[in-house]
Coordinates of C-alpha atoms and ligand atoms in Angstrom, one line a residue:
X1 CA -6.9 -28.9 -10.9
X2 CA -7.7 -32.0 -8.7
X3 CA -7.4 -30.4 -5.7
X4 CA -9.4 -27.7 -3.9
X5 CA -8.1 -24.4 -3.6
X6 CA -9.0 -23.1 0.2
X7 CA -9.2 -19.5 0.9
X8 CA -8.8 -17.7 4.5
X9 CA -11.9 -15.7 4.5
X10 CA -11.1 -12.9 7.6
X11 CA -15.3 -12.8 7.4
X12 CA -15.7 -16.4 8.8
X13 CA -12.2 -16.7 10.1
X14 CA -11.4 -19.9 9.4
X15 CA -9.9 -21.3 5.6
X16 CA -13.2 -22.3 3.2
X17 CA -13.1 -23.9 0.5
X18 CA -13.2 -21.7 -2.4
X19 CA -16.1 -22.0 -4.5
X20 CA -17.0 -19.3 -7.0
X21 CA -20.1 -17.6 -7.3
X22 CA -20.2 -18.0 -11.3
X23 CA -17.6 -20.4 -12.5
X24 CA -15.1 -20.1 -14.7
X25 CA -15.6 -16.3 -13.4
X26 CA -14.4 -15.1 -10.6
X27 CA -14.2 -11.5 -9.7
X28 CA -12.0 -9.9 -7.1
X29 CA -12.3 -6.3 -6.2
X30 CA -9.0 -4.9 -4.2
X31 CA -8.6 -1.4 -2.5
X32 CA -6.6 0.8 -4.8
X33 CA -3.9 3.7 -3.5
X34 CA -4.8 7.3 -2.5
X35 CA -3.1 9.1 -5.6
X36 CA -1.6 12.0 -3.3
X37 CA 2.0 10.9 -3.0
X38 CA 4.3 8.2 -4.1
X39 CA 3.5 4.8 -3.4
X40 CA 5.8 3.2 -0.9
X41 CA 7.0 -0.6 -0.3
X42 CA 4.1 -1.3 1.8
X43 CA 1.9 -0.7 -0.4
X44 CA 3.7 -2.6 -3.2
X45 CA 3.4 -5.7 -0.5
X46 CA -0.2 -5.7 -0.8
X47 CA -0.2 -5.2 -4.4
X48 CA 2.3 -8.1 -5.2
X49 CA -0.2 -10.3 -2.8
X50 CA -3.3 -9.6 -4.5
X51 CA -0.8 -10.3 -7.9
X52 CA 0.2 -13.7 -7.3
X53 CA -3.6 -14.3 -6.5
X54 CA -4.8 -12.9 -9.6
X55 CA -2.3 -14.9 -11.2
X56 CA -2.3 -18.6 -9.8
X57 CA -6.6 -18.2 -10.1
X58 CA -5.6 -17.4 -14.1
X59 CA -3.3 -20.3 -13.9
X60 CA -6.3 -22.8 -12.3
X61 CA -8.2 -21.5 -15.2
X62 CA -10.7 -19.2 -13.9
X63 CA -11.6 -16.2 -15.8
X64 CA -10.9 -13.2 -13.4
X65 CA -12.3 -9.8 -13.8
X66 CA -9.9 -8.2 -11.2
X67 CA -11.1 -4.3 -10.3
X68 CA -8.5 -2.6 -8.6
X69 CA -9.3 1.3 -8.1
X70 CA -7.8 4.9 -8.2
X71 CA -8.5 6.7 -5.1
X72 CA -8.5 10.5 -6.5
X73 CA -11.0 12.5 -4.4
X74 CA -12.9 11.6 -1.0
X75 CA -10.3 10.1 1.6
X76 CA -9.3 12.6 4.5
X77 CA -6.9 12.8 6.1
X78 CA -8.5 10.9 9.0
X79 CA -10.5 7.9 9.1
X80 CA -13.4 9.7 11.0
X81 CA -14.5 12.4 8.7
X82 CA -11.8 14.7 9.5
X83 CA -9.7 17.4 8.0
X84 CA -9.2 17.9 4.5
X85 CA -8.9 16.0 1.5
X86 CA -5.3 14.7 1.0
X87 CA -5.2 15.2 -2.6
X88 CA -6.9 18.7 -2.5
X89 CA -4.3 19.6 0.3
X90 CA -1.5 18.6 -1.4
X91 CA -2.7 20.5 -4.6
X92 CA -3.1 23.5 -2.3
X93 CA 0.3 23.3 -1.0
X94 CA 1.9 23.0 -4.4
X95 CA -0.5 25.4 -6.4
X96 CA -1.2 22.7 -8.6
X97 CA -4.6 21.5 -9.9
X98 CA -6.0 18.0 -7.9
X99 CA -5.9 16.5 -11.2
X100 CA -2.3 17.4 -11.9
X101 CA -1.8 15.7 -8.7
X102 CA -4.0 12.5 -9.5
X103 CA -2.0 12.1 -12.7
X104 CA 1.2 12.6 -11.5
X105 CA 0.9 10.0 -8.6
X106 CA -1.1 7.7 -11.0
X107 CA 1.8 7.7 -13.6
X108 CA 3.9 6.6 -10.7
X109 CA 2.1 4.0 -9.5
X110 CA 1.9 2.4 -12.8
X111 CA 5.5 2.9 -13.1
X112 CA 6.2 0.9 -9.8
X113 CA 4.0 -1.6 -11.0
X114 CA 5.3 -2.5 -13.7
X115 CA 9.2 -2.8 -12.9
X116 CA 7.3 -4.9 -10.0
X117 CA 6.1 -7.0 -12.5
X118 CA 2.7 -6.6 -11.3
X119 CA 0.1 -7.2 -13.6
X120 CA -2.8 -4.5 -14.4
X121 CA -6.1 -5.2 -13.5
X122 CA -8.8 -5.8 -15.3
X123 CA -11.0 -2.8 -14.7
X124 CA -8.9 0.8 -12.9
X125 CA -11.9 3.0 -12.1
X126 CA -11.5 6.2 -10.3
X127 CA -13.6 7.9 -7.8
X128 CA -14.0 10.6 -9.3
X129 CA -15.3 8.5 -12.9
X130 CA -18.2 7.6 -10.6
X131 CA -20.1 10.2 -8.7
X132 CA -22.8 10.2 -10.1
X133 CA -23.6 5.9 -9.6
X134 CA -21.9 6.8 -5.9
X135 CA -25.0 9.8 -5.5
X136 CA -27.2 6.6 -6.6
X137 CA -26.1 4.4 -3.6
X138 CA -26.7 7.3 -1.2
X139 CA -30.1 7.6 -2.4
X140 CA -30.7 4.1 -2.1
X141 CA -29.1 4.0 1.1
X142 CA -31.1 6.7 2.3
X143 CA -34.6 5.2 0.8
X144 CA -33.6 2.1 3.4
X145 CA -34.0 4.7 6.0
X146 CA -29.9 3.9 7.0
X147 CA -28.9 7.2 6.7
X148 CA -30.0 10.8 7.3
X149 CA -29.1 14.5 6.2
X150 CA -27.6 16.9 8.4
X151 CA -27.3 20.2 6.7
X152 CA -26.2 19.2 3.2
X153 CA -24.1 16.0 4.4
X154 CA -25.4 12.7 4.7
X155 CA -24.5 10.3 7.5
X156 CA -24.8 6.6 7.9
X157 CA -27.0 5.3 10.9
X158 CA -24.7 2.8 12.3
X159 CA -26.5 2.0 15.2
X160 CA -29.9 1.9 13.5
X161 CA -27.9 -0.4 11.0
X162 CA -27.1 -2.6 13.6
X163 CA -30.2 -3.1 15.2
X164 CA -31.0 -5.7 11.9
X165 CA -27.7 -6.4 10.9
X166 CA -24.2 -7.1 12.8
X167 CA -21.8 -4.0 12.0
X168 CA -19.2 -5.5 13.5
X169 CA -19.3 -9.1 11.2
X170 CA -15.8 -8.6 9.8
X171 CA -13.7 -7.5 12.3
X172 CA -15.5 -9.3 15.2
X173 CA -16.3 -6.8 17.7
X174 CA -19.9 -5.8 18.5
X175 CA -21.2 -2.1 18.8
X176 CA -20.5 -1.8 22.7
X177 CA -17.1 -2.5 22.7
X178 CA -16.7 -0.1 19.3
X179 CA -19.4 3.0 20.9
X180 CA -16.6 2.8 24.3
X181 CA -13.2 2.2 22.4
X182 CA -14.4 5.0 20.2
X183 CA -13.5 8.9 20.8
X184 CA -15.7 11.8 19.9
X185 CA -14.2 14.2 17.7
X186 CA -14.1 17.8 17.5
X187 CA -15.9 19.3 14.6
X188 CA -18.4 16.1 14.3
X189 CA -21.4 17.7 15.5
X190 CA -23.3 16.9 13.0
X191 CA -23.8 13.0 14.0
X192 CA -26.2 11.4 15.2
X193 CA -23.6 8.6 16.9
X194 CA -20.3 8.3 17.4
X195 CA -19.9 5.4 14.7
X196 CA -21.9 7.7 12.4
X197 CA -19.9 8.2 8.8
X198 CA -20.4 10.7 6.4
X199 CA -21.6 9.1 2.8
X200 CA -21.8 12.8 1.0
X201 CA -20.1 15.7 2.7
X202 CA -20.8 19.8 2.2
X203 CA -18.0 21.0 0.4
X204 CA -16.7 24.4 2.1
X205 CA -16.5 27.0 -0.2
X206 CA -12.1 26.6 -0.2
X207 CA -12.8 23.1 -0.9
X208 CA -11.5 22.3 -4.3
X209 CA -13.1 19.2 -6.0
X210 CA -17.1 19.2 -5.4
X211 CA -19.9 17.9 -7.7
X212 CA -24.0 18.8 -7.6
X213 CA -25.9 16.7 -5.6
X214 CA -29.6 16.6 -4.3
X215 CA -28.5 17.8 -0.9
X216 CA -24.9 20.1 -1.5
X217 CA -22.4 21.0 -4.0
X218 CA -19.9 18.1 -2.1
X219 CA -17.9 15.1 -2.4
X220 CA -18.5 11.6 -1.7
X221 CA -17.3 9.8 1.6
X222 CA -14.0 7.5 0.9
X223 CA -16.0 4.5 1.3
X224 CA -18.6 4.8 -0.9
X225 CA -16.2 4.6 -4.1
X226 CA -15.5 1.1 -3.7
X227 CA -18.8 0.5 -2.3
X228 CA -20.3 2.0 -6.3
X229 CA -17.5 0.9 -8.3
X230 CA -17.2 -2.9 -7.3
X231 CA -21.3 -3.3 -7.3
X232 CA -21.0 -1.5 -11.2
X233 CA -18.1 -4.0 -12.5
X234 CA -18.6 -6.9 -10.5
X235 CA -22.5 -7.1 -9.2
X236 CA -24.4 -6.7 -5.8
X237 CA -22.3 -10.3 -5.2
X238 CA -19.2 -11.3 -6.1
X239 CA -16.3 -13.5 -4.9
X240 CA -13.4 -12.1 -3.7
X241 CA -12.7 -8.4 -1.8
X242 CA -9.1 -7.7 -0.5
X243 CA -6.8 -4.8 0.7
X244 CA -4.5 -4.6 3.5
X245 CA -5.7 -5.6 7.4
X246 CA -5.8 -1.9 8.0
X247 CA -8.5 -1.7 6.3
X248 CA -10.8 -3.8 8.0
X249 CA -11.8 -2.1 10.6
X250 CA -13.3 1.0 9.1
X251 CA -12.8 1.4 5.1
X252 CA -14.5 -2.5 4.7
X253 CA -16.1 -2.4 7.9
X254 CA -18.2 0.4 6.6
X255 CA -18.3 -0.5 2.8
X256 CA -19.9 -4.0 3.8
X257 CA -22.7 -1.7 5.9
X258 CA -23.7 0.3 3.0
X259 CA -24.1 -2.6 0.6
X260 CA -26.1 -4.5 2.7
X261 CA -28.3 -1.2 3.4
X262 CA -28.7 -0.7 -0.2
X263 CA -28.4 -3.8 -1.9
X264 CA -29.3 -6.1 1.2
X265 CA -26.5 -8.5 0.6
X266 CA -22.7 -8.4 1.9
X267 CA -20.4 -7.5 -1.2
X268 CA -18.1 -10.2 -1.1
X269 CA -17.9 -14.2 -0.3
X270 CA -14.4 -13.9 0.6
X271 CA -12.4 -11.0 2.2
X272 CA -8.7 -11.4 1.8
X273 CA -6.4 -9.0 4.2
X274 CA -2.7 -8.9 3.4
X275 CA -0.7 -8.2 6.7
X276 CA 1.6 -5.2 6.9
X277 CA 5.4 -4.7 5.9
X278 CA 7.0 -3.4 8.8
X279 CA 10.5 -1.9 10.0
X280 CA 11.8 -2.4 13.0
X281 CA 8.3 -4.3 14.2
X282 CA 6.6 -0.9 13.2
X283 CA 4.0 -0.8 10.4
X284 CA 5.5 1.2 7.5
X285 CA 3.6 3.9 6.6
X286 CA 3.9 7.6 5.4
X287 CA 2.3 9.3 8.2
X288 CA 5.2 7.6 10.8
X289 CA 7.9 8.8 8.4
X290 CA 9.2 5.5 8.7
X291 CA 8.3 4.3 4.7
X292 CA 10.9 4.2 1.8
X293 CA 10.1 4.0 -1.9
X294 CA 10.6 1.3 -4.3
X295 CA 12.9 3.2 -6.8
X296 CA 14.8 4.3 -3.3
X297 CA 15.3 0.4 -2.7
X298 CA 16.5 -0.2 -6.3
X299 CA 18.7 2.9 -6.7
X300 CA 20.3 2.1 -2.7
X301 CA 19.3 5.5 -2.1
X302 CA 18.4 5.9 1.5
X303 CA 20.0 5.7 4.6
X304 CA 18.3 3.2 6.0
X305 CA 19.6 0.9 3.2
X306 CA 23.4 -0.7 2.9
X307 CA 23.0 -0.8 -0.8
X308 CA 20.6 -1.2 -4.0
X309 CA 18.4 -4.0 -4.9
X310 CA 17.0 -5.1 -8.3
X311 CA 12.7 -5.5 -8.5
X312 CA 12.6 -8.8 -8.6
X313 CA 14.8 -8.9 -5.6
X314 CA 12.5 -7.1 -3.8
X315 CA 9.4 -8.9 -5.3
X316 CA 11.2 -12.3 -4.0
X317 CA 11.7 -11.0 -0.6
X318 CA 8.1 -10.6 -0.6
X319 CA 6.8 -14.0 -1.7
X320 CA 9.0 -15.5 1.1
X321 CA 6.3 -14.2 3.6
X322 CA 3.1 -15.5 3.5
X323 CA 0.7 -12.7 2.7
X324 CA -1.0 -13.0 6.4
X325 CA 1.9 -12.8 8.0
X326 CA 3.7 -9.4 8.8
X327 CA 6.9 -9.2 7.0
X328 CA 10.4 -6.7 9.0
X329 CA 12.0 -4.9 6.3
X330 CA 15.9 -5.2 7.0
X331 CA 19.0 -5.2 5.3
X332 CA 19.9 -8.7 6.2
X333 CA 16.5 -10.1 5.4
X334 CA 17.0 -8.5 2.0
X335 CA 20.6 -9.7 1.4
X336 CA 19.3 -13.3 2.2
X337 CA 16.5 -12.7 -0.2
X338 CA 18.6 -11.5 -2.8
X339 CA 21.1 -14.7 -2.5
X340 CA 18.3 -17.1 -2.6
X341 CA 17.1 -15.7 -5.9
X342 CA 20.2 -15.7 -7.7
X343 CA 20.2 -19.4 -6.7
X344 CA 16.7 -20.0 -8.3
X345 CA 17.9 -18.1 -11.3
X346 CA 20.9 -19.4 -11.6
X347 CA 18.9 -22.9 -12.1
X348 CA 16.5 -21.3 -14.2
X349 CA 19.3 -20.6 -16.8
X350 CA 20.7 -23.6 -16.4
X351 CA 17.6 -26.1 -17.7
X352 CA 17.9 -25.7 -21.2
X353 CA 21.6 -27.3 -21.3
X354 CA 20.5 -30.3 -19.4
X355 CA 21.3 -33.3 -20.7
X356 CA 19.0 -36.1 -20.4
X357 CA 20.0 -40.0 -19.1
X358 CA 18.7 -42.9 -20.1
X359 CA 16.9 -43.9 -16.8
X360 CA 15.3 -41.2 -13.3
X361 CA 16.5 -40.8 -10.3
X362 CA 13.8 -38.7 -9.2
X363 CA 10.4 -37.9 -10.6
X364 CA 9.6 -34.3 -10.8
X365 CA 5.5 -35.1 -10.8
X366 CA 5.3 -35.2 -7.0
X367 CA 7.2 -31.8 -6.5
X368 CA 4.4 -30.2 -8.6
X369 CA 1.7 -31.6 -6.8
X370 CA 3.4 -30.9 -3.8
X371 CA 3.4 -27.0 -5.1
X372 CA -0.1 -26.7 -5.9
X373 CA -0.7 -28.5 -2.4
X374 CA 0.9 -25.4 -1.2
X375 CA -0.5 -22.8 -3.1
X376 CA -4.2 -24.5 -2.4
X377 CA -3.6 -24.1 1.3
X378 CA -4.5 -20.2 1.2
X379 CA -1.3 -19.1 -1.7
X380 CA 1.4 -20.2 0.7
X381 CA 4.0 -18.9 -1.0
X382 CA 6.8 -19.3 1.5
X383 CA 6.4 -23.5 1.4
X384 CA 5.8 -23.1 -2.5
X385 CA 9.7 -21.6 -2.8
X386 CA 11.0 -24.5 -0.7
X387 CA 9.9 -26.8 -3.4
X388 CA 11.3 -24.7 -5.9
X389 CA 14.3 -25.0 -3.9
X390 CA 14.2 -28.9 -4.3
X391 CA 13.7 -28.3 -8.0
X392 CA 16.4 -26.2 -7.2
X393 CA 19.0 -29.0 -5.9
X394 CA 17.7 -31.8 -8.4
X395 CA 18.6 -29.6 -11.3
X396 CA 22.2 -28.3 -9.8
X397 CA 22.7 -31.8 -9.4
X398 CA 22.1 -32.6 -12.8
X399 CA 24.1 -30.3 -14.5
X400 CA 27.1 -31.5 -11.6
X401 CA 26.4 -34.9 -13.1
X402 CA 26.1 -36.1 -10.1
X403 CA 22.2 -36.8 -10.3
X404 CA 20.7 -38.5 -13.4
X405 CA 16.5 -37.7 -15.1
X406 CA 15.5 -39.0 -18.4
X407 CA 13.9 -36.9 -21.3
X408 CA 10.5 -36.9 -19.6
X409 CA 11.7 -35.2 -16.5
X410 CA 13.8 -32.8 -17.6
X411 CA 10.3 -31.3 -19.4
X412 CA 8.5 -31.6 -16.2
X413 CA 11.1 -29.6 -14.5
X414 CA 11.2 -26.9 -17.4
X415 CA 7.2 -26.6 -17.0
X416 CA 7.5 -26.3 -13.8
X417 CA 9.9 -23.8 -13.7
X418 CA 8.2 -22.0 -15.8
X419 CA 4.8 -22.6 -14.5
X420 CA 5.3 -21.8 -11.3
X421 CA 8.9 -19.3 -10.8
X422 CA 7.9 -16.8 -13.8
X423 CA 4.0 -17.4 -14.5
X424 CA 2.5 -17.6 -10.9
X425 CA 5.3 -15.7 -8.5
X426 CA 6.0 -13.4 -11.5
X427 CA 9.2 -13.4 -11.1
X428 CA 11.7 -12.2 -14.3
X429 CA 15.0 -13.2 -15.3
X430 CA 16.9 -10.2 -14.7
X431 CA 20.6 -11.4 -16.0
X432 CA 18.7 -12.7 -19.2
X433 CA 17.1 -9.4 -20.0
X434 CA 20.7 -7.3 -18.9
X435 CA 22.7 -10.1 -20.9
X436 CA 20.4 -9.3 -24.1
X437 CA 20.7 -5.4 -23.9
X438 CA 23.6 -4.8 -25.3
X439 CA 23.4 -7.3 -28.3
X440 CA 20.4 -5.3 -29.0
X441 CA 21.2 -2.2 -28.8
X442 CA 24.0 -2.7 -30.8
X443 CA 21.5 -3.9 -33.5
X444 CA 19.6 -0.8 -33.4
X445 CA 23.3 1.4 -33.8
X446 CA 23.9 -0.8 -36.8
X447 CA 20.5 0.2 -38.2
X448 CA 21.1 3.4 -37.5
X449 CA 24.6 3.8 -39.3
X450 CA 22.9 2.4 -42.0
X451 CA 19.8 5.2 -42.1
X452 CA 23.2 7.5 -41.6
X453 CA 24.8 6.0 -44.8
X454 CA 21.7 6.6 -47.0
X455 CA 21.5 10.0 -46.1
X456 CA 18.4 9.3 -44.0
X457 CA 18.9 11.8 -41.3
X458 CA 15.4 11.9 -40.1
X459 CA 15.3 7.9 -39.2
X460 CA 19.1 8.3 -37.8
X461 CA 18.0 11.5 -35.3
X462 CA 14.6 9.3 -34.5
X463 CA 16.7 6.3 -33.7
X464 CA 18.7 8.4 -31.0
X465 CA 16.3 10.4 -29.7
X466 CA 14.2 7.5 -28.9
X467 CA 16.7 6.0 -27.4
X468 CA 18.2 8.7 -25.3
X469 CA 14.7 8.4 -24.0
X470 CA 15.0 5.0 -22.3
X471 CA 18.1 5.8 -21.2
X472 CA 20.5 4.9 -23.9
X473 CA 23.0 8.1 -25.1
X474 CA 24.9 7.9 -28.2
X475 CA 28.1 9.3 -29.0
X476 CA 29.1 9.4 -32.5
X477 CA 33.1 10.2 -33.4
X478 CA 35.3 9.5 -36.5
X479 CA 35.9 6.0 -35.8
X480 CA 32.1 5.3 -35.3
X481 CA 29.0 5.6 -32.7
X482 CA 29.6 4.3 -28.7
X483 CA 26.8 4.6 -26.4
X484 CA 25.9 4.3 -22.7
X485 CA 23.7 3.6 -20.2
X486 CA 22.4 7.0 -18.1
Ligands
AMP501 P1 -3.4 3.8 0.7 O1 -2.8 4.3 -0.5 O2 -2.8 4.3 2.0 O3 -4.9 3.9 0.7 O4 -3.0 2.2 0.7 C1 -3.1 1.4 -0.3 C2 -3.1 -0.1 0.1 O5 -1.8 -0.4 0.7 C3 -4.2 -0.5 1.1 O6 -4.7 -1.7 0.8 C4 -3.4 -0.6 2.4 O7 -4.0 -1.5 3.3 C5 -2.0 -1.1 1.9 N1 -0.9 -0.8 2.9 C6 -0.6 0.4 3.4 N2 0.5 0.3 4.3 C7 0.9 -0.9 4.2 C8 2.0 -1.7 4.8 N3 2.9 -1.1 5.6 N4 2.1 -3.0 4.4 C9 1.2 -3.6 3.6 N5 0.2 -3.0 3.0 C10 0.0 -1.6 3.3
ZN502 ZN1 -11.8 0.5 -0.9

């Protein structure tokens, strides 16, 4: 790519250039979801973001190793070291082991995910995978002299910290303002200072997932995971660290503080923050009861929605927001969404019956450049769709006839398409895909009637049973087999 891709870095706060560390690699590291209930639609915001990234740096040609973790033990319920673990709670409360509760919320992520069309990382490690290179970094930490040991927990010495270094570098506050913005807490005693954060915490004896340690039988401090998992898979340094703007302020805030106490160097180049989804101006989350899930928003199945919407719908309504800007959930919003990308679609399907002139009346050329332009001004996805949209009207107007483009054109616009609707926004053709089913499935009924015929009952009850399993029943009568969709 001619061009330069630039990056807002919320470190420097301004767009840089972005210039990798170790080119054609690039690694990214982006805050993965607390496994203790269902992942909602803000979450999936982030997670499409940090997609499309992922996907237009593979497009440019980098190599990205993208680490994207499983947060299964160590996050409170409260940012300050306060009450319990949410997954150990949650186990409590429905008698189930944490790790029932770590898989079941795992499985469901990956389901979301994938009807998302969200692509996996390269590396999912869990916090719970790495203790013992997390007991490492506290050592290390503590061999700095940034951290000291309070009756089997370990705190970080923020304001020691900050006498060499500037704690507040990435949201841009200094100490002051944090030490008088800041509350004291019941039950945190132990600390030194109010900024203080546990690194390693006494488990009490109700306490349900603890490891051995040098100082207690405990569990790690929430930040510490991605502090030991992105420095194992990615280095003391690499290029890009993301999550949502919620996290700044304390998850990153304090993860950048304990890598440059034990590896004197700040993780990242470049942090990325995607801003929040929000309804009715409020951020959605689960602890406001205001959040809905993504299979609620494809099924129509909540009150606050007028009716279903399909995943790439929903993914579409994303991409029209530029990842730094918030984004209002609401029905209209979605309804506009969900006309605009049946318009895209319905050009997408129509490129391969275009029939090509003998002269142009447009070139396609400068709409690409005009769509990396976009994407190379930090992934501005909104102005990337608008030229989509003139792609849009140039290939309406050739099927109309009412606009002429020679061979050459007409395979420009198909790579573009292509390039840019279904590689980079990963979006899917969803009428292709339902237009398909049912000349498929009615090749695997044939098959079937055929295992039938040759006596081959075990292939023929396979054949059903696999498909009842996707959601396809069969009903077999005298004058043949039907099926449905459940
Ligand atoms: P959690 O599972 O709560 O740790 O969140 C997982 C990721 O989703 C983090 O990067 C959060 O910043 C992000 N996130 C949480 N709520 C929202 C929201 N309403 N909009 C966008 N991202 C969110
Ligand atoms: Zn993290």
């Amino acid at each position: 790519m001619k061009q330069s891709l630039f990056v807002y870095n919320t470190l420097t706060r301004q767009k840089e250039e972005f210039k990798p560390l170790n080119a054609p690699h690039v690694g990214m590291y982006v805050c993965g979801p607390t496994v203790y209930s269902d992942a909602h639609m803000g979450n999936a915001r982030t997670y499409i973001s940090f997609d499309l990234i992922f996907r237009y740096l593979s497009h440019l040609g980098y190599k990205v190793r993208y680490v994207r973790n499983i947060t299964d033990a160590g996050h409170l319920e409260s940012d300050a070291d306060e009450g319990e673990d949410k997954i150990s709670k949650k186990a409590k409360l429905a008698k189930l082991e944490p790790m029932e509760i770590v898989q079941k919320y795992t499985v469901g992520f990956h389901e979301v995910m994938q009807v998302l069309n969200i692509l996996p990382p390269s590396i999912e490690p869990t916090a719970t995978g790495h203790i013992i290179e997390q007991i490492e970094l506290v050592k290390s930490i503590i061999a700095e002299g940034y951290a000291y040991e309070v009756d089997g927990s370990i705190y970080f010495d923020v304001e020691k910290y900050n006498q060499k270094h500037n704690y507040g570098v990435l949201s841009g506050r200094n100490l002051d303002d944090l030490l008088n913005n800041t509350r004291t807490l019941g039950g945190q005693e132990d600390k030194r200072g109010k900024l203080d954060f546990a690194l390693w915490i006494k488990a009490k004896p109700e306490h349900l997932m603890k490891w051995t340690s040098p100082w207690s039988i405990g569990f790690p401090g929430w930040h510490l995971e991605c502090s030991a998992m992105s420095r194992k898979y990615l280095g003391d340094q690499f290029d890009i660290h993301g999550g949502g703007m919620d996290l700044i302020p304390t998850h990153h805030t304090n993860e950048i503080a304990q890598n440059e106490a034990c590896c004197h160097t700040n993780p990242a180049r470049y942090w990325v923050h995607t801003n929040m989804l929000t309804v009715n101006g409020q951020k959605m989350s689960k602890s406001l009861g205001n959040s809905f899930l993504p299979h609620e928003l494809f099924s129509g199945n909540n009150k606050i929605l007028n009716k279903a919407y399909s995943p790439m719908t929903v993914r579409f309504f994303m991409l029209q927001a530029h990842y730094r800007s918030t984004l209002d959930f609401s029905n209209e919003a979605m309804e506009a969404s969900e006309k605009g990308f049946k318009r895209l679609m319905n050009a997408f399907n129509l490129l391969d019956g275009l029939k090509a002139g003998n002269k142009t009346e447009v070139e396609i050329e400068p709409i690409r450049n005009r769509c990396y332009e976009a994407l190379n001004d930090d992934f501005n996805s909104p102005v990337l769709i608008a030229e989509l949209f003139e792609a849009t009207r140039i290939i309406n107007s050739v099927h109309d006839g009412k606009m002429v483009i020679d061979e050459k054109n007409i395979a420009e616009l198909k790579a573009l398409m292509n390039d840019f609707v279904i590689d980079i926004l990963g979006l899917k053709n969803e009428q292709a895909a339902n237009d398909e089913l049912p000349r498929v499935v009615d090749f695997i009924v044939n098959l079937r009637s055929e295992a039938k015929a040759n006596r081959d009952y075990a292939t023929s009850d396979k054949i059903r049973d696999g498909l009842q399993k996707v959601g396809i029943q069969l009903k077999d009568s005298k004058e043949g087999t039907t099926w449905t969709k459940i």
